[in-house]
């Protein structure tokens, strides 16, 4: 039915329901996923940090190993380090690092000297100091003889006393220089 002419209803355009068969409205373009730059940057930084830390740890280990390894590069160096460990520090474990094989029997005379010094320290209530001067080295291939004068001194009853003893050390190469025997000379 038509509305009467001149009515206001006729002036409003007719509204139609959308048809089902019309094409759908064009879809918005699919957004491109953002690049994963941050993830890539963090991955690369993490890998670099890991490599840096590992190389630092390896470097620290190598430097520590070199610094703490006993120096046995020459016969006189081995003898000095042995004397320091055995007579001054009285550290048998450290002294053994400078000796030939296990229990070097050729060092019994020097062990007797240290035992005597320890007993005198207890008896007189004092402490002995041991010093040495220049070392004379006679090298013969993989063996060497090192001569040294030991000066053993102490204060007993306020009086300084010292004894000078000449010693001869035999050394040989066992991977590096080692002290094999010691004998008092004269």
PDB file of C-alpha atoms in Angstrom, residues 5-141:
ATOM      1  CA  UNK A   5       0.461  11.876  -1.761  1.00  0.00           C
ATOM      2  CA  UNK A   6       1.919  14.773   0.119  1.00  0.00           C
ATOM      3  CA  UNK A   7       2.491  12.796   3.271  1.00  0.00           C
ATOM      4  CA  UNK A   8       5.819  12.851   4.902  1.00  0.00           C
ATOM      5  CA  UNK A   9       6.241   9.165   4.731  1.00  0.00           C
ATOM      6  CA  UNK A  10       6.553   9.225   1.008  1.00  0.00           C
ATOM      7  CA  UNK A  11       9.470  11.577   1.091  1.00  0.00           C
ATOM      8  CA  UNK A  12      11.681   9.176   3.078  1.00  0.00           C
ATOM      9  CA  UNK A  13      13.436   6.787   0.795  1.00  0.00           C
ATOM     10  CA  UNK A  14      12.602   3.208   1.332  1.00  0.00           C
ATOM     11  CA  UNK A  15      15.116   1.232   3.276  1.00  0.00           C
ATOM     12  CA  UNK A  16      16.035  -2.066   1.917  1.00  0.00           C
ATOM     13  CA  UNK A  17      17.462  -5.018   3.690  1.00  0.00           C
ATOM     14  CA  UNK A  18      20.892  -6.009   2.442  1.00  0.00           C
ATOM     15  CA  UNK A  19      20.889  -8.766  -0.023  1.00  0.00           C
ATOM     16  CA  UNK A  20      22.570 -11.982   0.931  1.00  0.00           C
ATOM     17  CA  UNK A  21      24.050 -12.548  -2.465  1.00  0.00           C
ATOM     18  CA  UNK A  22      26.070  -9.339  -2.635  1.00  0.00           C
ATOM     19  CA  UNK A  23      29.860  -9.588  -2.359  1.00  0.00           C
ATOM     20  CA  UNK A  24      31.209  -8.853   1.108  1.00  0.00           C
ATOM     21  CA  UNK A  25      32.902  -5.564   1.744  1.00  0.00           C
ATOM     22  CA  UNK A  26      36.543  -5.597   0.850  1.00  0.00           C
ATOM     23  CA  UNK A  27      38.661  -6.791   3.792  1.00  0.00           C
ATOM     24  CA  UNK A  28      41.413  -4.673   5.246  1.00  0.00           C
ATOM     25  CA  UNK A  29      44.884  -5.791   4.205  1.00  0.00           C
ATOM     26  CA  UNK A  30      46.408  -8.370   6.548  1.00  0.00           C
ATOM     27  CA  UNK A  31      48.952  -6.581   8.747  1.00  0.00           C
ATOM     28  CA  UNK A  32      52.533  -7.743   8.259  1.00  0.00           C
ATOM     29  CA  UNK A  33      53.831  -9.195  11.528  1.00  0.00           C
ATOM     30  CA  UNK A  34      56.477  -6.927  13.028  1.00  0.00           C
ATOM     31  CA  UNK A  35      60.018  -8.104  12.540  1.00  0.00           C
ATOM     32  CA  UNK A  36      61.559  -9.797  15.522  1.00  0.00           C
ATOM     33  CA  UNK A  37      64.541  -7.446  15.667  1.00  0.00           C
ATOM     34  CA  UNK A  38      64.575  -7.256  19.429  1.00  0.00           C
ATOM     35  CA  UNK A  39      64.633 -11.032  19.754  1.00  0.00           C
ATOM     36  CA  UNK A  40      67.484 -11.277  17.230  1.00  0.00           C
ATOM     37  CA  UNK A  41      69.478  -8.541  18.947  1.00  0.00           C
ATOM     38  CA  UNK A  42      69.037 -10.177  22.357  1.00  0.00           C
ATOM     39  CA  UNK A  43      70.022 -13.596  20.988  1.00  0.00           C
ATOM     40  CA  UNK A  44      73.190 -12.247  19.373  1.00  0.00           C
ATOM     41  CA  UNK A  45      74.078 -10.282  22.527  1.00  0.00           C
ATOM     42  CA  UNK A  46      73.492 -13.368  24.696  1.00  0.00           C
ATOM     43  CA  UNK A  47      75.702 -15.542  22.497  1.00  0.00           C
ATOM     44  CA  UNK A  48      78.460 -12.918  22.486  1.00  0.00           C
ATOM     45  CA  UNK A  49      78.259 -12.533  26.269  1.00  0.00           C
ATOM     46  CA  UNK A  50      78.464 -16.306  26.724  1.00  0.00           C
ATOM     47  CA  UNK A  51      81.512 -16.556  24.448  1.00  0.00           C
ATOM     48  CA  UNK A  52      83.153 -13.637  26.255  1.00  0.00           C
ATOM     49  CA  UNK A  53      82.558 -15.205  29.684  1.00  0.00           C
ATOM     50  CA  UNK A  54      83.851 -18.606  28.586  1.00  0.00           C
ATOM     51  CA  UNK A  55      86.991 -17.139  27.019  1.00  0.00           C
ATOM     52  CA  UNK A  56      87.560 -15.065  30.171  1.00  0.00           C
ATOM     53  CA  UNK A  57      87.246 -18.163  32.347  1.00  0.00           C
ATOM     54  CA  UNK A  58      89.709 -20.098  30.174  1.00  0.00           C
ATOM     55  CA  UNK A  59      92.170 -17.191  30.229  1.00  0.00           C
ATOM     56  CA  UNK A  60      91.893 -16.873  34.012  1.00  0.00           C
ATOM     57  CA  UNK A  61      92.518 -20.605  34.436  1.00  0.00           C
ATOM     58  CA  UNK A  62      95.603 -20.532  32.216  1.00  0.00           C
ATOM     59  CA  UNK A  63      97.036 -17.471  33.982  1.00  0.00           C
ATOM     60  CA  UNK A  64      96.376 -18.982  37.412  1.00  0.00           C
ATOM     61  CA  UNK A  65      97.976 -22.260  36.378  1.00  0.00           C
ATOM     62  CA  UNK A  66     101.096 -20.486  35.125  1.00  0.00           C
ATOM     63  CA  UNK A  67     101.335 -18.293  38.222  1.00  0.00           C
ATOM     64  CA  UNK A  68     100.928 -21.145  40.683  1.00  0.00           C
ATOM     65  CA  UNK A  69     103.090 -23.717  38.883  1.00  0.00           C
ATOM     66  CA  UNK A  70     106.481 -24.233  40.527  1.00  0.00           C
ATOM     67  CA  UNK A  71     109.404 -22.718  38.634  1.00  0.00           C
ATOM     68  CA  UNK A  72     111.905 -25.437  37.773  1.00  0.00           C
ATOM     69  CA  UNK A  73     113.298 -23.798  34.663  1.00  0.00           C
ATOM     70  CA  UNK A  74     116.991 -24.073  35.612  1.00  0.00           C
ATOM     71  CA  UNK A  75     119.078 -26.047  38.130  1.00  0.00           C
ATOM     72  CA  UNK A  76     119.789 -23.046  40.368  1.00  0.00           C
ATOM     73  CA  UNK A  77     116.138 -21.944  40.304  1.00  0.00           C
ATOM     74  CA  UNK A  78     115.028 -25.435  41.348  1.00  0.00           C
ATOM     75  CA  UNK A  79     117.558 -25.476  44.220  1.00  0.00           C
ATOM     76  CA  UNK A  80     116.567 -22.008  45.477  1.00  0.00           C
ATOM     77  CA  UNK A  81     112.865 -22.879  45.381  1.00  0.00           C
ATOM     78  CA  UNK A  82     113.547 -26.189  47.129  1.00  0.00           C
ATOM     79  CA  UNK A  83     115.580 -24.480  49.882  1.00  0.00           C
ATOM     80  CA  UNK A  84     112.880 -21.849  50.364  1.00  0.00           C
ATOM     81  CA  UNK A  85     110.139 -24.480  50.650  1.00  0.00           C
ATOM     82  CA  UNK A  86     112.144 -26.923  52.782  1.00  0.00           C
ATOM     83  CA  UNK A  87     114.240 -24.767  55.139  1.00  0.00           C
ATOM     84  CA  UNK A  88     112.385 -21.454  55.333  1.00  0.00           C
ATOM     85  CA  UNK A  89     108.695 -22.320  54.851  1.00  0.00           C
ATOM     86  CA  UNK A  90     109.183 -25.882  56.142  1.00  0.00           C
ATOM     87  CA  UNK A  91     106.523 -27.051  53.746  1.00  0.00           C
ATOM     88  CA  UNK A  92     107.329 -30.633  52.786  1.00  0.00           C
ATOM     89  CA  UNK A  93     104.511 -30.877  50.253  1.00  0.00           C
ATOM     90  CA  UNK A  94     105.789 -27.798  48.406  1.00  0.00           C
ATOM     91  CA  UNK A  95     109.408 -28.974  48.682  1.00  0.00           C
ATOM     92  CA  UNK A  96     108.470 -32.327  47.131  1.00  0.00           C
ATOM     93  CA  UNK A  97     107.458 -30.469  43.965  1.00  0.00           C
ATOM     94  CA  UNK A  98     111.142 -29.742  43.382  1.00  0.00           C
ATOM     95  CA  UNK A  99     112.608 -33.201  44.104  1.00  0.00           C
ATOM     96  CA  UNK A 100     113.383 -36.171  41.881  1.00  0.00           C
ATOM     97  CA  UNK A 101     110.815 -38.927  42.039  1.00  0.00           C
ATOM     98  CA  UNK A 102     109.185 -39.900  45.310  1.00  0.00           C
ATOM     99  CA  UNK A 103     111.074 -39.573  48.573  1.00  0.00           C
ATOM    100  CA  UNK A 104     114.494 -38.696  47.110  1.00  0.00           C
ATOM    101  CA  UNK A 105     116.777 -40.569  49.498  1.00  0.00           C
ATOM    102  CA  UNK A 106     119.703 -38.366  48.502  1.00  0.00           C
ATOM    103  CA  UNK A 107     118.196 -35.525  50.535  1.00  0.00           C
ATOM    104  CA  UNK A 108     118.437 -37.326  53.899  1.00  0.00           C
ATOM    105  CA  UNK A 109     121.427 -35.219  55.023  1.00  0.00           C
ATOM    106  CA  UNK A 110     119.502 -31.980  54.466  1.00  0.00           C
ATOM    107  CA  UNK A 111     116.496 -33.463  56.299  1.00  0.00           C
ATOM    108  CA  UNK A 112     118.815 -34.240  59.223  1.00  0.00           C
ATOM    109  CA  UNK A 113     119.969 -30.596  59.227  1.00  0.00           C
ATOM    110  CA  UNK A 114     116.386 -29.347  59.423  1.00  0.00           C
ATOM    111  CA  UNK A 115     115.508 -31.832  62.180  1.00  0.00           C
ATOM    112  CA  UNK A 116     118.565 -30.640  64.143  1.00  0.00           C
ATOM    113  CA  UNK A 117     117.539 -26.997  63.692  1.00  0.00           C
ATOM    114  CA  UNK A 118     113.994 -27.749  64.876  1.00  0.00           C
ATOM    115  CA  UNK A 119     115.257 -29.545  67.998  1.00  0.00           C
ATOM    116  CA  UNK A 120     117.624 -26.662  68.820  1.00  0.00           C
ATOM    117  CA  UNK A 121     114.780 -24.171  68.392  1.00  0.00           C
ATOM    118  CA  UNK A 122     112.752 -26.066  70.983  1.00  0.00           C
ATOM    119  CA  UNK A 123     115.689 -26.501  73.333  1.00  0.00           C
ATOM    120  CA  UNK A 124     116.859 -22.867  73.248  1.00  0.00           C
ATOM    121  CA  UNK A 125     113.481 -21.194  72.661  1.00  0.00           C
ATOM    122  CA  UNK A 126     114.638 -19.380  69.551  1.00  0.00           C
ATOM    123  CA  UNK A 127     114.208 -19.605  65.810  1.00  0.00           C
ATOM    124  CA  UNK A 128     116.840 -20.097  63.156  1.00  0.00           C
ATOM    125  CA  UNK A 129     116.961 -18.260  59.867  1.00  0.00           C
ATOM    126  CA  UNK A 130     118.615 -19.670  56.785  1.00  0.00           C
ATOM    127  CA  UNK A 131     120.058 -17.571  53.976  1.00  0.00           C
ATOM    128  CA  UNK A 132     122.220 -18.337  50.994  1.00  0.00           C
ATOM    129  CA  UNK A 133     124.409 -16.399  48.644  1.00  0.00           C
ATOM    130  CA  UNK A 134     125.300 -16.926  45.011  1.00  0.00           C
ATOM    131  CA  UNK A 135     124.936 -20.359  43.507  1.00  0.00           C
ATOM    132  CA  UNK A 136     127.626 -21.956  41.352  1.00  0.00           C
ATOM    133  CA  UNK A 137     126.158 -24.179  38.640  1.00  0.00           C
ATOM    134  CA  UNK A 138     128.068 -26.805  36.669  1.00  0.00           C
ATOM    135  CA  UNK A 139     125.736 -28.122  34.005  1.00  0.00           C
ATOM    136  CA  UNK A 140     126.427 -31.323  32.061  1.00  0.00           C
ATOM    137  CA  UNK A 141     123.606 -32.124  29.656  1.00  0.00           C
TER     138      UNK A 141
END
